[in-house]
Tab-separated table of C-alpha atoms and ligand atoms in Angstrom:
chain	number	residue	atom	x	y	z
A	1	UNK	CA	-85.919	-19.063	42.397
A	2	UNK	CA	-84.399	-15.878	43.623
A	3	UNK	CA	-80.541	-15.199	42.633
A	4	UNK	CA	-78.606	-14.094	45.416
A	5	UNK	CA	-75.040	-12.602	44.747
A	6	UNK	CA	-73.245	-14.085	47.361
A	7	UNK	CA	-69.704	-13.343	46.182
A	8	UNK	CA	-68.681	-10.054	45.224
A	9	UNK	CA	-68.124	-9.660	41.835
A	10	UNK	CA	-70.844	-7.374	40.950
A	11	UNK	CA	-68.494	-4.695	42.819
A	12	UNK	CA	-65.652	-5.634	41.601
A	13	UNK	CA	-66.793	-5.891	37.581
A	14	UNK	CA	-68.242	-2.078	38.505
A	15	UNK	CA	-64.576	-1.039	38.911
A	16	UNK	CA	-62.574	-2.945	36.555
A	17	UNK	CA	-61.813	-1.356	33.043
A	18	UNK	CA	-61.575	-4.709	31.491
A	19	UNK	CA	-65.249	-4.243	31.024
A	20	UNK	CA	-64.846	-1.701	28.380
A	21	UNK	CA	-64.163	-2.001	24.962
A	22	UNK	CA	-60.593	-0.496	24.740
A	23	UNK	CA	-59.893	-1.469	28.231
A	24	UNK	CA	-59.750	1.758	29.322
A	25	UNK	CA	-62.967	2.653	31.165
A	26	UNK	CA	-64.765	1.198	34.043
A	27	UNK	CA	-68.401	2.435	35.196
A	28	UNK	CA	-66.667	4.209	38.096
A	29	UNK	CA	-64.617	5.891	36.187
A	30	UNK	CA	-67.628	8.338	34.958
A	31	UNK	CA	-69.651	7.532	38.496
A	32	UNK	CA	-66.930	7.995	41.496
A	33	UNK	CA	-67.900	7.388	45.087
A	34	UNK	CA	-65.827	10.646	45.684
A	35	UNK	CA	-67.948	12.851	43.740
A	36	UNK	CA	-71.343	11.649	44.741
A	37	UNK	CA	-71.146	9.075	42.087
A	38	UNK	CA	-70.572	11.341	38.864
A	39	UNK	CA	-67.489	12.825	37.376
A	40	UNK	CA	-65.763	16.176	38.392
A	41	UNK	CA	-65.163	17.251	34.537
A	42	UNK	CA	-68.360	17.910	33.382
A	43	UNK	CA	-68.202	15.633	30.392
A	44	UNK	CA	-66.466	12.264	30.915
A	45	UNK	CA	-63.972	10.418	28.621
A	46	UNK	CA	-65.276	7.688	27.028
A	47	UNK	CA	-63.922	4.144	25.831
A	48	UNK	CA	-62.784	5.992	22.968
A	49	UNK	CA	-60.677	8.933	24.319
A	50	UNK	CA	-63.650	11.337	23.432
A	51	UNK	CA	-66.097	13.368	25.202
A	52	UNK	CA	-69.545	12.046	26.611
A	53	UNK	CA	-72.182	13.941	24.660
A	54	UNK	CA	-74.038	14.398	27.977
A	55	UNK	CA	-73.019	14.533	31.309
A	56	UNK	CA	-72.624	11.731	33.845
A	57	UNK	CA	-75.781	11.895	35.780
A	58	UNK	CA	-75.497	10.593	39.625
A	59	UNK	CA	-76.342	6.715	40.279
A	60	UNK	CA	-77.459	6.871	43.725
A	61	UNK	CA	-80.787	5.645	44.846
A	62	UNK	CA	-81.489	4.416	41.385
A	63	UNK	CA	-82.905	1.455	42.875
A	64	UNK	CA	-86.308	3.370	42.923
A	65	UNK	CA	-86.347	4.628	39.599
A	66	UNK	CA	-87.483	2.247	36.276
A	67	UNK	CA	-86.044	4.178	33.464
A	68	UNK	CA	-82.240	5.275	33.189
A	69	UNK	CA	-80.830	7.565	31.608
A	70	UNK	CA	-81.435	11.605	30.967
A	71	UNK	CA	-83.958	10.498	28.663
A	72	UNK	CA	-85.420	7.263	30.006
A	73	UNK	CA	-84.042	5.055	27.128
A	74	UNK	CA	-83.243	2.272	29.358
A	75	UNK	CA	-85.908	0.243	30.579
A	76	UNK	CA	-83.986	-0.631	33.740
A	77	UNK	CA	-80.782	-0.955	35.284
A	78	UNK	CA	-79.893	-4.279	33.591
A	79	UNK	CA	-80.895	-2.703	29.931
A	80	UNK	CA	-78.561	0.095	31.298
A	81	UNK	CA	-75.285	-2.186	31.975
A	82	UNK	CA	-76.064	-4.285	28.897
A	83	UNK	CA	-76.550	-1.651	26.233
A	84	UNK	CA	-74.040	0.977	27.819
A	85	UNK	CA	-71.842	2.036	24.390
A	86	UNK	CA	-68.622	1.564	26.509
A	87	UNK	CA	-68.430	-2.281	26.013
A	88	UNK	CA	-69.617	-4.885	23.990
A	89	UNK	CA	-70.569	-8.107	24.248
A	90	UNK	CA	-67.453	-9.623	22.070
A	91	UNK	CA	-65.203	-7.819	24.711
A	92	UNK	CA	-67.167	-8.101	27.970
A	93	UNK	CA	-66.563	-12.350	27.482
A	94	UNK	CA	-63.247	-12.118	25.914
A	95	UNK	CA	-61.922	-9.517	28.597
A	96	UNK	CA	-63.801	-10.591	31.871
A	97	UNK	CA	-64.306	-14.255	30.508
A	98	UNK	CA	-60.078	-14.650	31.014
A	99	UNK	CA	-60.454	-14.265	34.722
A	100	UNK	CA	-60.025	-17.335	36.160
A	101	UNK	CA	-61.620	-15.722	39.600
A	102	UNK	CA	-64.772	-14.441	37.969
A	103	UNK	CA	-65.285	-17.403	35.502
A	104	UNK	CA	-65.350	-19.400	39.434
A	105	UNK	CA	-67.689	-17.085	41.195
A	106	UNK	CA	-69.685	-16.528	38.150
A	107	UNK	CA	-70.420	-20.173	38.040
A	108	UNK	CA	-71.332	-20.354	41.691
A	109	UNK	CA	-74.068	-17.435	41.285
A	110	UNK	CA	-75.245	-18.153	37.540
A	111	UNK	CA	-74.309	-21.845	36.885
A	112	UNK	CA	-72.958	-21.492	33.538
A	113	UNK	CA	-69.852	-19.593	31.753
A	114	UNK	CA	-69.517	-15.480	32.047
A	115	UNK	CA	-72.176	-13.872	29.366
A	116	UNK	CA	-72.659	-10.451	28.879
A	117	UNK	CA	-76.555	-11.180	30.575
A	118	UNK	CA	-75.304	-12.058	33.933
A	119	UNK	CA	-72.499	-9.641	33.971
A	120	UNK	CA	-75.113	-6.954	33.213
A	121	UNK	CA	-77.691	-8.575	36.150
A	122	UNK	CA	-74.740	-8.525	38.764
A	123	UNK	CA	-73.530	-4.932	38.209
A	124	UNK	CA	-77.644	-3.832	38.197
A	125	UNK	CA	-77.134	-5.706	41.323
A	126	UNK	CA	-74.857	-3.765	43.237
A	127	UNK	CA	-76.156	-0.542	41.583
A	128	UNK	CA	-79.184	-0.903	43.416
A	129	UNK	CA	-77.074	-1.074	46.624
A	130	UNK	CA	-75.705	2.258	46.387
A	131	UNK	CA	-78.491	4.464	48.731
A	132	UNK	CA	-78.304	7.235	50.356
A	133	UNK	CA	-80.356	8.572	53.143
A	134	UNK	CA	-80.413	9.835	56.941
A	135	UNK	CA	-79.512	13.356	55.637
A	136	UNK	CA	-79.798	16.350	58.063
A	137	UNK	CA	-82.890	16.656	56.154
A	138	UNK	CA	-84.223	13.289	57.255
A	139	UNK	CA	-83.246	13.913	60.931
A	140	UNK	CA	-85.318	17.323	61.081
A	141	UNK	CA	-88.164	15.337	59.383
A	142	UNK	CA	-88.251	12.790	61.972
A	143	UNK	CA	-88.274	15.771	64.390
A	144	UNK	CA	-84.772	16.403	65.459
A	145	UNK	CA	-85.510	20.639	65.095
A	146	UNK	CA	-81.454	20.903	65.619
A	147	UNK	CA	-80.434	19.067	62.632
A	148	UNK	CA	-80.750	21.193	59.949
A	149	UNK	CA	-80.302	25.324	60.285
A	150	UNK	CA	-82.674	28.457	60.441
A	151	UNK	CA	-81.509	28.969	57.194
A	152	UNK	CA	-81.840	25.856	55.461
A	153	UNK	CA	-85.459	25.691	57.370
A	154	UNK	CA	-86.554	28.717	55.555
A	155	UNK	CA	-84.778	27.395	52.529
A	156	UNK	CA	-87.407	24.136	52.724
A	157	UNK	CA	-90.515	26.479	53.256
A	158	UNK	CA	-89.499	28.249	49.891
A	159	UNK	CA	-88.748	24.849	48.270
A	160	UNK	CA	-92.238	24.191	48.837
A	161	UNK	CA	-93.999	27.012	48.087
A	162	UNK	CA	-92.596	30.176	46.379
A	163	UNK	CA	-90.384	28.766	44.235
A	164	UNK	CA	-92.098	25.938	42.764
A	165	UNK	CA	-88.990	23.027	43.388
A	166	UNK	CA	-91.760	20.764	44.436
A	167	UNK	CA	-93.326	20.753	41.692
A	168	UNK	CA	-90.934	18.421	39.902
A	169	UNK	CA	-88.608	17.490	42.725
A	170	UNK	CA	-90.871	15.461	44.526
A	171	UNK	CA	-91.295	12.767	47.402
A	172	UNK	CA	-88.877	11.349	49.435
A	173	UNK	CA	-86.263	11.086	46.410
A	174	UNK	CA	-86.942	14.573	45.484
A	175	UNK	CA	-88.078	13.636	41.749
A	176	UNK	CA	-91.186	12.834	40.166
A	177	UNK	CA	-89.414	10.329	37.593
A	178	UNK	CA	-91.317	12.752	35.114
A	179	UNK	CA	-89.063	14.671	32.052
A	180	UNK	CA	-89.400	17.908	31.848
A	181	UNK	CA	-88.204	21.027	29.849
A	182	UNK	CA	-86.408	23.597	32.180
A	183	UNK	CA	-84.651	24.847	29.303
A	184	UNK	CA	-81.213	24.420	29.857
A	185	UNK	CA	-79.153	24.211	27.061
A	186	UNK	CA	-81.937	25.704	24.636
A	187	UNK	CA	-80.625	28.581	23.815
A	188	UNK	CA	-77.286	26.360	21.862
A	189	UNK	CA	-77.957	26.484	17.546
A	190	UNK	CA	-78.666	22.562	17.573
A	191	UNK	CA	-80.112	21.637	20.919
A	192	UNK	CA	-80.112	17.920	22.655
A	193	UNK	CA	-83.752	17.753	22.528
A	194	UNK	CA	-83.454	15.386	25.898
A	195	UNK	CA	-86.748	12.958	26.043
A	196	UNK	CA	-87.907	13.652	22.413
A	197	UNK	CA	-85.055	11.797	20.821
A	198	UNK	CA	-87.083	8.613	22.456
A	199	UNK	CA	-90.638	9.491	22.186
A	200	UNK	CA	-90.544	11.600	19.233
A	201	UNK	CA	-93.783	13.460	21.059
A	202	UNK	CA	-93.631	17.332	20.131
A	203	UNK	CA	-94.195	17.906	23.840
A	204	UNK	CA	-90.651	15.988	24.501
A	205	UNK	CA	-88.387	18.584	23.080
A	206	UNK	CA	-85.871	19.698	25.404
A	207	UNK	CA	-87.193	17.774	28.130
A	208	UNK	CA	-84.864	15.894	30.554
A	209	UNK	CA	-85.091	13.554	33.480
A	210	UNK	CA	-85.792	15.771	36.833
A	211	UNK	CA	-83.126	14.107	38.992
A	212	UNK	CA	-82.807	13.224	42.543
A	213	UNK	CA	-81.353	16.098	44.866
A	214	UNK	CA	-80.560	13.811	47.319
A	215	UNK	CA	-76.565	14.200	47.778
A	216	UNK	CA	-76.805	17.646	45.377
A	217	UNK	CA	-73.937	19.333	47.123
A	218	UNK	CA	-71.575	16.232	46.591
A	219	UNK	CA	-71.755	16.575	42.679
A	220	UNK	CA	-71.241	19.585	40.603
A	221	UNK	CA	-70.960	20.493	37.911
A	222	UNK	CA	-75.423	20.395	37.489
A	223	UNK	CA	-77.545	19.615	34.422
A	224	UNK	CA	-77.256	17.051	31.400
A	225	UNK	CA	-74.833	19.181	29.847
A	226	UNK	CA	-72.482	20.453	33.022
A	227	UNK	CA	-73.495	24.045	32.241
A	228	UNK	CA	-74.112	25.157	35.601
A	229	UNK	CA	-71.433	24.996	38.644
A	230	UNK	CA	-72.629	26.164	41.680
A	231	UNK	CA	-76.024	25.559	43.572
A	232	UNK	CA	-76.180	29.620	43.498
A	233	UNK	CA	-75.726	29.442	39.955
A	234	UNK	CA	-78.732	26.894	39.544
A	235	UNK	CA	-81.158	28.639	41.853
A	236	UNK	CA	-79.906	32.097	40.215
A	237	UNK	CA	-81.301	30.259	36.545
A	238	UNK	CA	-84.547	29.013	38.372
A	239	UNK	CA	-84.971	32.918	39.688
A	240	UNK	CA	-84.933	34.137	36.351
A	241	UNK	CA	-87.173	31.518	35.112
A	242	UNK	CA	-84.896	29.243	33.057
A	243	UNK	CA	-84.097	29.800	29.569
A	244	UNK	CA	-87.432	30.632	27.367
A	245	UNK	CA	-88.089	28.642	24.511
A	246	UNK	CA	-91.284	27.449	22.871
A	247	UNK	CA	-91.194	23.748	25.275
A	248	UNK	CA	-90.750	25.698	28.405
A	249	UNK	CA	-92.630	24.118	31.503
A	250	UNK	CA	-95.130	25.750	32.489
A	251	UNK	CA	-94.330	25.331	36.072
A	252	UNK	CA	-90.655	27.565	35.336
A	253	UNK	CA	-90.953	31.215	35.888
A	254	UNK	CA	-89.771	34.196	37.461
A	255	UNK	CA	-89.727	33.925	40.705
A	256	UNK	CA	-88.795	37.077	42.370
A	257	UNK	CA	-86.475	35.415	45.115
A	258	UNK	CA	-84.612	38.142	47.639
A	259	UNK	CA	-80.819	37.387	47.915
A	260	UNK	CA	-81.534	35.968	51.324
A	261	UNK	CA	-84.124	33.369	49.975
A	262	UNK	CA	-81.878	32.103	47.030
A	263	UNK	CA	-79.442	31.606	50.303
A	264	UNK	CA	-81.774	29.785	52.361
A	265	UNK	CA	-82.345	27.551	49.233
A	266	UNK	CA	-78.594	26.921	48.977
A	267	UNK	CA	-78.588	25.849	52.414
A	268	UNK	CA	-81.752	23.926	52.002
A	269	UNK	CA	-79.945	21.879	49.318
A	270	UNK	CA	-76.816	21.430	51.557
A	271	UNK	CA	-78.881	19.811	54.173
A	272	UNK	CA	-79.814	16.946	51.576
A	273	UNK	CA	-76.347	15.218	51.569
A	274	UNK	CA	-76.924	12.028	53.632
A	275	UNK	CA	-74.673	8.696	54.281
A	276	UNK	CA	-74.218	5.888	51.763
A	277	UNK	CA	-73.330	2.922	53.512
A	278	UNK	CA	-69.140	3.395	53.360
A	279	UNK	CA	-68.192	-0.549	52.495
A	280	UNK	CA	-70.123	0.264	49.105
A	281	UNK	CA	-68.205	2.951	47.882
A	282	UNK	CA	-64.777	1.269	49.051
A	283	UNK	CA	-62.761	0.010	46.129
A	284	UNK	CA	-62.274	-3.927	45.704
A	285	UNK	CA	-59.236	-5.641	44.955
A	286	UNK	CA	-59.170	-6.840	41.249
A	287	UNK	CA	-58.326	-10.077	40.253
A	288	UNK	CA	-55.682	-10.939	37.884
B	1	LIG	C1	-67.358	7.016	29.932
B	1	LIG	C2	-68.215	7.378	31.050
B	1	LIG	C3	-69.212	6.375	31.580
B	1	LIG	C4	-69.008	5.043	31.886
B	1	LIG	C5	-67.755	4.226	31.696
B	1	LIG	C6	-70.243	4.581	32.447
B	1	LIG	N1	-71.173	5.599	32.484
B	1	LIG	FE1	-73.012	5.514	33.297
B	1	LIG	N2	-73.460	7.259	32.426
B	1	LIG	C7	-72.575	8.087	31.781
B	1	LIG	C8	-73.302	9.151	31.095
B	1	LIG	C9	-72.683	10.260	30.267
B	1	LIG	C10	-74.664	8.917	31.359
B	1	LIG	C11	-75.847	9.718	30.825
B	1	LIG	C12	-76.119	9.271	29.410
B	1	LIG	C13	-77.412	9.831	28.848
B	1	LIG	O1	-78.327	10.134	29.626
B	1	LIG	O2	-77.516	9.938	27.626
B	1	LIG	C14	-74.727	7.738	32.228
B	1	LIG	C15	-75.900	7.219	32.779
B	1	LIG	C16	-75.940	6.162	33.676
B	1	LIG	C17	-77.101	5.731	34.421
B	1	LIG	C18	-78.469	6.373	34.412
B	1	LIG	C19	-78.654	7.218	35.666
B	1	LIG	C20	-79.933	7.974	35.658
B	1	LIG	O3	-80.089	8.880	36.478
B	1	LIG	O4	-80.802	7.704	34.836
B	1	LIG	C21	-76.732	4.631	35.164
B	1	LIG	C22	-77.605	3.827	36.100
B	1	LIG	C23	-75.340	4.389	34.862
B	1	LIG	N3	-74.894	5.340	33.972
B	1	LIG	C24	-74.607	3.341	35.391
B	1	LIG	C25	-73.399	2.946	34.838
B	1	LIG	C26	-72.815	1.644	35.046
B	1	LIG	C27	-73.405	0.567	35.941
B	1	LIG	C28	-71.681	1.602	34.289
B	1	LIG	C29	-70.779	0.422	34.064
B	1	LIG	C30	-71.462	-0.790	33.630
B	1	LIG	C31	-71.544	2.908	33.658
B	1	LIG	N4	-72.620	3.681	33.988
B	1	LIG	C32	-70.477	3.286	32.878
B	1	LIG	C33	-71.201	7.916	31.738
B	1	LIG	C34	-70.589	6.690	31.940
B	2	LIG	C1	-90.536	21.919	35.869
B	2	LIG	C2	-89.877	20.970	36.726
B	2	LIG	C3	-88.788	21.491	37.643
B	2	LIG	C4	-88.855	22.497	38.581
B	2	LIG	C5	-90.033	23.391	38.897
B	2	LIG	C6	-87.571	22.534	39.225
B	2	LIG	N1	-86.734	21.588	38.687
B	2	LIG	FE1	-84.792	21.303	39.175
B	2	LIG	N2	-84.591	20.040	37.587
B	2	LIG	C7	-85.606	19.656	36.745
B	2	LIG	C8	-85.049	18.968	35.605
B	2	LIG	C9	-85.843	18.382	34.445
B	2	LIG	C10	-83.657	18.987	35.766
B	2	LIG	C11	-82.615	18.468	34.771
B	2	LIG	C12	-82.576	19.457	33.611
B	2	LIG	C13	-81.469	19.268	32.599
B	2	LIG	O1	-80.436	18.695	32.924
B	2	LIG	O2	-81.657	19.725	31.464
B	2	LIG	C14	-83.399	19.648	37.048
B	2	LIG	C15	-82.141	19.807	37.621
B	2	LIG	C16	-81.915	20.387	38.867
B	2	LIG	C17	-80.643	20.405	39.541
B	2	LIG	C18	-79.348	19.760	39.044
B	2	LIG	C19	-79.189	18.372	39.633
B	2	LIG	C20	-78.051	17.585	39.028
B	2	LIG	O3	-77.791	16.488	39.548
B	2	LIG	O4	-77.459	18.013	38.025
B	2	LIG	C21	-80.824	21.059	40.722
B	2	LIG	C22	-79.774	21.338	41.794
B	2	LIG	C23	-82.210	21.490	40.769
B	2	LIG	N3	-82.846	21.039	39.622
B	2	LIG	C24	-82.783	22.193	41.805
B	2	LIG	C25	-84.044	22.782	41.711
B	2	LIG	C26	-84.532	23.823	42.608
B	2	LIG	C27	-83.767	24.372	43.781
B	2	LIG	C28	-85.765	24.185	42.150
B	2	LIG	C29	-86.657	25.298	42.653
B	2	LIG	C30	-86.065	26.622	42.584
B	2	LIG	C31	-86.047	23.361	40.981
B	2	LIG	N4	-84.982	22.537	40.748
B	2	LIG	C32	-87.220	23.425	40.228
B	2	LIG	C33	-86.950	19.896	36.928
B	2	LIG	C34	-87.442	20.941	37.721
C-alpha cells in the first residue's frame, strides 16, 4: 500500500527546532526558503552552538538525486533525515512525541505512536516537494527567444562548449550526480578529502558532489566550504583552471575566457533561477 501524507506535518516537523537535540535547530534553519534553501553564513550553527564543518548545500530538486550529501553518504533522503547529527532518536520521540497534534496526525498517516522512522519518511516526504523549474532558461528552451538575454544566450553557447560546464553540470538538473575533484579547498594544510572519506578509492580525494545550478543566483556563498562569493568569483576560479593538485579533473583547465565571456556566463547562470511552488516555502504554524 502506498502512504499518502495527507496532513501536514512533514512541513511543519521541517521547521520546528524541537527536532533537534538541544532544541535549538530545525532543518530550515541551515536550508531557508529565502536563500534558495541554504544558509547566508557560509557555515551554519549547529545543535551545538558550533560551526558546520561543511557548508549547507541547497535541497531543491533533490527528489531526483539518490545519494545526499557532498559526499554521497546518505543512501537517500530518509537515511538523510534519520542519521542527520542534529537530533537523535531519544530526543526526536521525547521532543516531537509530547505534541499532542502530531502524536494525532501521526497516527492517522502511520497507525502507530511517533518513531524516529516515520518522522524521518514524512520530512523525506516534503523534501521531495520542494522543485524548482520554469526558469527563463526553460522558457527559451521551449522556444520563447525573448526570455532569456543576448548575453545570457552567448553565456549558454560557452557553457556548452568552451568552457567545459557541461561536462559535469549536466541534463536538465545541471549535474551528473557524479563527484568530482575541482579542487577547491586543496590548497588548505589538511584538506576535506570530499568523496574519499566514503569510498576510501585513491581517485576520491578531494572530490565533491557536482551540484545542481538550478536556482545558483539565489544562494551564495558557492562550494562545500563557502569559499567563493560571487558567480564572477566562481567562473574567475574555473578560468584559471581551479586549484592544481595531484586529483585534479581532468576536464578543469585553463580556459582562456575574454572578460565579456566570463559575463555572458554570469548571466547564463542568472537565467537558471526558476519558481518553486510558493505554498512550499511558506512557514506553518507550530503546534504547541
Ligand atoms: C545545523 C545546520 C543543518 C540542519 C539543522 C540541517 N541541515 Fe541539512 N545539511 C547541512 C549541511 C552542512 C549539509 C552538508 C553536509 C555534508 O555534506 O557533509 C547538509 C546536507 C543536507 C542534504 C543533502 C543535500 C545534497 O545536495 O546532497 C539534505 C537533503 C538535507 N541536508 C536536508 C536536511 C533536512 C531535511 C534537515 C532536517 C531534518 C536538515 N537538513 C537539517 C546543514 C544542516
Ligand atoms: C569536472 C567537473 C566540473 C566542471 C567541468 C564544472 N563544474 Fe562546477 N562544480 C563541480 C563540482 C564537483 C562542484 C562542487 C565542488 C566543491 O564544492 O568542492 C561545482 C560547483 C559549482 C558551483 C557552486 C554551486 C553551489 O551551489 O555551491 C557553480 C556555480 C559551478 N560549479 C558552476 C560551474 C561553471 C559555470 C562551470 C564552467 C565554467 C563549471 N561549474 C564546470 C563540477 C564541475
Amino acid at each position: 500500500m502506498r502512504r499518502s501524507f495527507p496532513t501536514i506535518i512533514p512541513k511543519k516537523f521541517f521547521w520546528d527546532k524541537r527536532w533537534s537535540a538541544s532544541g535549538t535547530v530545525a532543518c530550515v534553519s541551515c536550508h531557508e526558503p529565502g536563500h534558495g534553501w541554504t544558509d547566508p553564513q557560509q557555515f551554519s550553527t549547529n545543535f551545538a552552538g558550533k560551526p558546520t564543518p561543511r557548508r549547507a548545500p541547497t535541497i531543491i530538486n533533490r527528489l531526483f538525486s539518490d545519494l545526499q550529501l557532498w559526499t554521497g553518504l546518505r543512501a537517500s533522503l530518509e537515511e538523510q533525515a534519520l542519521k542527520d547529527s542534529n537530533r537523535t532518536d531519544e530526543k526526536v520521540v521525547e521532543h516531537l512525541g509530547s505534541v499532542p497534534t502530531y502524536q494525532q496526525e501521526f497516527r492517522k498517516v502511520f497507525g502507530r505512536e511517533l518513531d524516529p522512522d516515520g518522522v524521518a519518511k514524512a520530512i523525506a516526504a516534503y523534501v521531495r516537494t520542494i522543485a524548482s523549474g520554469n526558469s527563463p532558461y526553460d522558457r527559451y528552451r521551449a522556444g520563447d527567444n525573448s526570455a532569456m538575454s543576448a548575453e545570457a544566450q552567448r553565456g549558454l553557447a560557452i557553457f556548452e562548449s568552451k568552457a567545459l560546464c557541461v561536462r559535469c553540470h549536466a541534463g536538465f538538473n545541471f549535474t551528473d550526480e557524479g563527484y568530482r575533484n575541482i579542487g577547491v579547498g586543496m590548497d588548505k594544510d589538511n584538506p576535506d578529502l570530499g568523496r574519499h572519506t566514503v569510498t576510501k578509492k585513491e581517485e576520491d580525494k578531494g572530490a565533491f558532489k557536482t551540484p545542481t545550478l538550478r536556482d545558483v543566483a539565489k544562494r551564495g556563498p558557492y562550494m562545500h566550504d563557502g569559499s567563493q562569493k560571487t558567480l564572477q568569483e566562481v567562473v574567475a576560479f574555473y578560468n584559471q583552471g581551479g586549484h592544481k593538485n595531484p586529483w585534479l579533473s581532468s576536464d578543469v583547465k585553463p580556459l582562456k575566457l575574454t572578460d565579456q565571456e566570463q559575463k555572458d556566463l554570469v548571466a547564463f547562470l542568472n537565467s537558471l533561477s526558476g519558481e518553486i511552488d510558493p505554498e512550499v516555502g511558506k512557514p506553518p504554524t507550530l503546534p504547541k
